[in-house]
Tab-separated table of C-alpha atoms in Angstrom:
chain	number	residue	atom	x	y	z
A	1	ASN	CA	-0.023	0.034	-0.009
A	2	ALA	CA	2.064	2.904	-1.333
A	3	GLY	CA	-0.134	5.874	-0.246
A	4	VAL	CA	1.245	9.042	-1.739
A	5	THR	CA	4.342	8.716	-3.885
A	6	GLN	CA	6.529	11.610	-4.979
A	7	THR	CA	9.327	11.746	-7.539
A	8	PRO	CA	12.131	12.685	-7.510
A	9	LYS	CA	13.287	12.737	-3.871
A	10	PHE	CA	16.137	15.180	-4.572
A	11	GLN	CA	16.830	17.582	-7.391
A	12	VAL	CA	19.348	20.370	-8.066
A	13	LEU	CA	18.391	22.867	-10.762
A	14	LYS	CA	20.135	25.874	-12.243
A	15	THR	CA	18.336	29.159	-12.232
A	16	GLY	CA	16.067	29.384	-15.244
A	17	GLN	CA	15.713	25.637	-15.720
A	18	SER	CA	12.311	23.958	-15.690
A	19	MET	CA	11.176	20.771	-14.114
A	20	THR	CA	8.050	18.798	-13.082
A	21	LEU	CA	7.507	17.238	-9.705
A	22	GLN	CA	5.334	14.107	-9.913
A	23	CYS	CA	2.814	12.913	-7.357
A	24	ALA	CA	0.544	9.874	-7.365
A	25	GLN	CA	-1.862	8.501	-4.803
A	26	ASP	CA	-3.510	5.085	-4.696
A	27	MET	CA	-6.194	5.832	-2.037
A	28	ASN	CA	-8.904	7.060	-4.451
A	29	HIS	CA	-8.958	10.462	-2.781
A	30	ASN	CA	-10.602	13.326	-4.612
A	31	SER	CA	-8.493	16.209	-3.149
A	32	MET	CA	-4.754	16.625	-3.757
A	33	TYR	CA	-2.413	19.346	-2.658
A	34	TRP	CA	1.109	20.759	-3.156
A	35	TYR	CA	2.815	22.335	-0.167
A	36	ARG	CA	6.262	23.747	0.341
A	37	GLN	CA	8.066	23.714	3.663
A	38	ASP	CA	10.576	26.396	4.566
A	39	PRO	CA	12.361	27.048	7.865
A	40	GLY	CA	10.231	29.063	10.231
A	41	MET	CA	7.356	29.159	7.739
A	42	GLY	CA	5.723	25.796	8.237
A	43	LEU	CA	3.855	24.285	5.326
A	44	ARG	CA	2.389	26.674	2.822
A	45	LEU	CA	-0.075	25.654	0.129
A	46	ILE	CA	0.987	26.293	-3.491
A	47	TYR	CA	-1.883	24.790	-5.436
A	48	TYR	CA	-4.708	22.292	-4.819
A	49	SER	CA	-7.201	20.196	-6.746
A	50	ALA	CA	-10.542	19.500	-5.058
A	51	SER	CA	-11.386	16.971	-7.711
A	52	GLU	CA	-10.271	15.557	-11.079
A	53	GLY	CA	-10.299	18.366	-13.618
A	54	THR	CA	-10.203	21.310	-11.185
A	55	THR	CA	-7.205	23.216	-9.752
A	56	ASP	CA	-7.017	26.314	-7.524
A	57	LYS	CA	-4.350	28.630	-6.210
A	58	GLY	CA	-3.261	28.376	-2.636
A	59	GLU	CA	-1.176	30.790	-0.554
A	60	VAL	CA	1.999	30.940	-2.684
A	61	PRO	CA	1.188	30.018	-6.295
A	62	ASN	CA	3.521	32.469	-8.116
A	63	GLY	CA	6.168	30.694	-10.249
A	64	TYR	CA	4.318	27.369	-10.369
A	65	ASN	CA	1.794	25.566	-12.460
A	66	VAL	CA	-0.115	22.343	-11.845
A	67	SER	CA	-1.903	19.584	-13.745
A	68	ARG	CA	-4.403	17.176	-12.335
A	69	LEU	CA	-3.803	14.457	-14.946
A	70	ASN	CA	-6.363	12.071	-13.581
A	71	LYS	CA	-7.745	11.135	-10.089
A	72	ARG	CA	-4.423	9.537	-9.100
A	73	GLU	CA	-1.894	12.105	-10.345
A	74	PHE	CA	-1.196	15.740	-9.553
A	75	SER	CA	2.019	17.322	-10.925
A	76	LEU	CA	3.743	20.558	-10.056
A	77	ARG	CA	5.774	22.426	-12.687
A	78	LEU	CA	8.426	25.075	-12.274
A	79	GLU	CA	8.690	26.843	-15.625
A	80	SER	CA	11.752	29.001	-14.780
A	81	ALA	CA	13.316	27.991	-11.443
A	82	ALA	CA	14.537	30.695	-9.093
A	83	PRO	CA	16.685	30.419	-5.908
A	84	SER	CA	13.640	31.495	-3.925
A	85	GLN	CA	12.048	28.179	-4.923
A	86	THR	CA	14.635	26.205	-3.025
A	87	SER	CA	12.540	24.290	-0.591
A	88	VAL	CA	11.070	20.875	0.424
A	89	TYR	CA	7.915	20.143	-1.529
A	90	PHE	CA	5.210	17.870	-0.250
A	91	CYS	CA	2.284	16.390	-2.089
A	92	ALA	CA	-0.792	15.352	-0.100
A	93	SER	CA	-4.188	13.794	-0.697
A	94	ARG	CA	-7.196	13.984	1.486
A	95	PRO	CA	-10.499	12.110	1.643
A	96	ASP	CA	-12.284	14.469	4.064
A	97	THR	CA	-10.405	15.679	7.164
A	98	GLU	CA	-6.826	14.551	7.703
A	99	ALA	CA	-4.429	14.609	4.767
A	100	PHE	CA	-1.854	11.968	3.823
A	101	PHE	CA	1.537	13.254	2.745
A	102	GLY	CA	4.257	11.939	0.458
A	103	GLN	CA	7.869	11.794	1.619
A	104	GLY	CA	8.798	15.076	-0.039
A	105	THR	CA	11.098	16.400	-2.747
A	106	ARG	CA	14.104	18.464	-1.717
A	107	LEU	CA	14.711	20.982	-4.423
A	108	THR	CA	17.776	23.212	-4.588
A	109	VAL	CA	17.980	25.961	-7.156
A	110	VAL	CA	21.466	27.390	-7.666
B	1	ASP	CA	-1.261	36.527	6.800
B	2	GLN	CA	-0.362	33.848	9.355
B	3	GLN	CA	-3.738	32.522	10.515
B	4	VAL	CA	-2.213	29.664	12.480
B	5	LYS	CA	0.613	30.417	14.895
B	6	GLN	CA	2.934	28.221	16.876
B	7	ASN	CA	4.965	30.696	18.809
B	8	SER	CA	7.453	28.288	20.350
B	9	PRO	CA	10.011	26.995	17.815
B	10	SER	CA	11.352	24.385	20.216
B	11	LEU	CA	10.563	22.507	23.413
B	12	SER	CA	12.633	20.192	25.470
B	13	VAL	CA	11.232	17.835	28.106
B	14	GLN	CA	12.431	14.952	30.216
B	15	GLU	CA	11.294	11.439	29.404
B	16	GLY	CA	8.189	10.493	31.357
B	17	ARG	CA	7.061	14.137	31.872
B	18	ILE	CA	4.329	15.985	30.088
B	19	SER	CA	4.849	17.773	26.814
B	20	ILE	CA	2.526	20.685	26.036
B	21	LEU	CA	2.588	22.183	22.546
B	22	ASN	CA	0.575	25.337	21.896
B	23	CYS	CA	-1.181	26.727	18.849
B	24	ASP	CA	-3.164	29.955	18.335
B	25	TYR	CA	-5.414	30.839	15.412
B	26	THR	CA	-7.065	34.036	14.215
B	27	ASN	CA	-9.881	32.869	11.889
B	28	SER	CA	-13.083	32.048	13.699
B	29	MET	CA	-14.330	30.236	10.583
B	30	PHE	CA	-12.016	27.287	11.148
B	31	ASP	CA	-14.092	24.242	11.983
B	32	TYR	CA	-11.494	21.478	12.337
B	33	PHE	CA	-8.052	21.371	13.914
B	34	LEU	CA	-5.322	18.778	13.442
B	35	TRP	CA	-1.841	17.971	14.682
B	36	TYR	CA	0.783	16.427	12.511
B	37	LYS	CA	4.110	14.927	13.507
B	38	LYS	CA	7.134	15.029	11.199
B	39	TYR	CA	10.424	13.164	11.432
B	40	PRO	CA	13.526	14.278	9.387
B	41	ALA	CA	13.368	13.283	5.725
B	42	GLU	CA	9.785	12.050	5.983
B	43	GLY	CA	6.429	13.576	5.201
B	44	PRO	CA	4.149	14.825	8.018
B	45	THR	CA	1.894	12.136	9.478
B	46	PHE	CA	-1.466	12.744	11.062
B	47	LEU	CA	-1.586	12.506	14.844
B	48	ILE	CA	-4.828	13.664	16.238
B	49	SER	CA	-7.717	16.102	15.450
B	50	ILE	CA	-10.594	17.898	17.049
B	51	SER	CA	-13.748	19.396	15.690
B	52	SER	CA	-14.722	22.924	16.683
B	53	ILE	CA	-17.783	21.628	18.434
B	54	LYS	CA	-15.675	19.762	20.989
B	55	ASP	CA	-13.220	21.005	23.584
B	56	LYS	CA	-11.176	17.814	24.147
B	57	ASN	CA	-10.178	14.747	22.189
B	58	GLU	CA	-7.990	11.979	23.533
B	59	ASP	CA	-6.112	9.195	21.841
B	60	GLY	CA	-3.752	7.138	24.125
B	61	ARG	CA	-0.962	9.337	25.271
B	62	PHE	CA	-2.118	12.280	23.145
B	63	THR	CA	-4.835	14.784	24.117
B	64	VAL	CA	-5.844	17.898	22.226
B	65	PHE	CA	-7.655	20.699	23.979
B	66	LEU	CA	-9.539	23.446	22.234
B	67	ASN	CA	-10.436	26.799	23.743
B	68	LYS	CA	-12.592	28.533	21.106
B	69	SER	CA	-13.027	31.769	23.049
B	70	ALA	CA	-9.317	32.157	23.279
B	71	LYS	CA	-8.748	30.768	19.747
B	72	HIS	CA	-6.162	28.456	21.203
B	73	LEU	CA	-5.471	24.726	21.120
B	74	SER	CA	-2.850	22.588	22.778
B	75	LEU	CA	-1.454	19.092	22.407
B	76	HIS	CA	-0.562	17.208	25.595
B	77	ILE	CA	1.710	14.165	25.414
B	78	VAL	CA	1.746	12.136	28.604
B	79	PRO	CA	4.091	10.437	29.346
B	80	SER	CA	6.665	11.778	26.834
B	81	GLN	CA	8.957	9.246	25.228
B	82	PRO	CA	12.274	9.748	23.269
B	83	GLY	CA	10.468	8.480	20.149
B	84	ASP	CA	8.146	11.468	20.367
B	85	SER	CA	11.062	13.736	19.437
B	86	ALA	CA	9.924	15.328	16.140
B	87	VAL	CA	8.547	18.526	14.677
B	88	TYR	CA	4.833	19.007	15.465
B	89	PHE	CA	2.648	21.119	13.147
B	90	CYS	CA	-0.743	22.479	14.120
B	91	ALA	CA	-3.267	22.825	11.211
B	92	ALA	CA	-6.690	24.316	10.907
B	93	ARG	CA	-9.346	23.971	8.193
B	94	ARG	CA	-12.316	25.970	7.020
B	95	PRO	CA	-15.266	23.991	5.646
B	96	TYR	CA	-14.552	22.713	2.148
B	97	LEU	CA	-11.204	24.598	1.993
B	98	TYR	CA	-7.615	23.619	2.441
B	99	MET	CA	-5.741	23.342	5.697
B	100	ARG	CA	-3.456	26.083	6.976
B	101	PHE	CA	-0.329	25.153	8.969
B	102	GLY	CA	1.614	26.733	11.756
B	103	ALA	CA	5.400	27.040	11.557
B	104	GLY	CA	5.965	23.984	13.733
B	105	THR	CA	7.468	23.207	17.153
B	106	ARG	CA	10.476	20.952	17.457
B	107	LEU	CA	10.036	18.651	20.504
B	108	THR	CA	13.055	17.004	22.054
B	109	VAL	CA	12.437	14.379	24.686
B	110	LYS	CA	15.550	13.623	26.688
B	111	PRO	CA	16.122	10.150	28.151
């Protein structure tokens, strides 16, 4: 039972490069989320998808795009990476109340 | 706009004693509150929650208290164990909306 799976686990990008963070869940949850964790800031929501085919901005959406490919998969894209996007990124899915998180992607932009 | 606040970045307690982690919120529309635990290099895991219509919820060694008038909740861990050493995040949710998280409190339980 995998739960929420994120790939990759680690990534180093140069400023201006693009990349896509992948997330898949096997729990048949409707809602999926992308958070970033920064020291002293906790977890801040980037984008979320309440159901397949819908996406909405969270607290810090600038510089990111998302795609809800199907019910299982929710990807996060950085079109032109900036050093300010150095962070740990977490994907989560939620059936109703508590959310289930992936193990995270540690991204460094140099 | 930090609607959920954990003002103590760290807490250190002795094994066997009580750990009390605090959380304050500003939005009276929050209807559900959660605590998550996070170990290094892992994702947060759900620990315990409480609905806004209750003032206490207990699960084994973990108890969450909610004081709506003060917009304050706390997590009590009794007795504390070294394996409880982790970062604890408080989260709050408005109906049909996403959760907002606090900055986290790093708990260290000393043997």
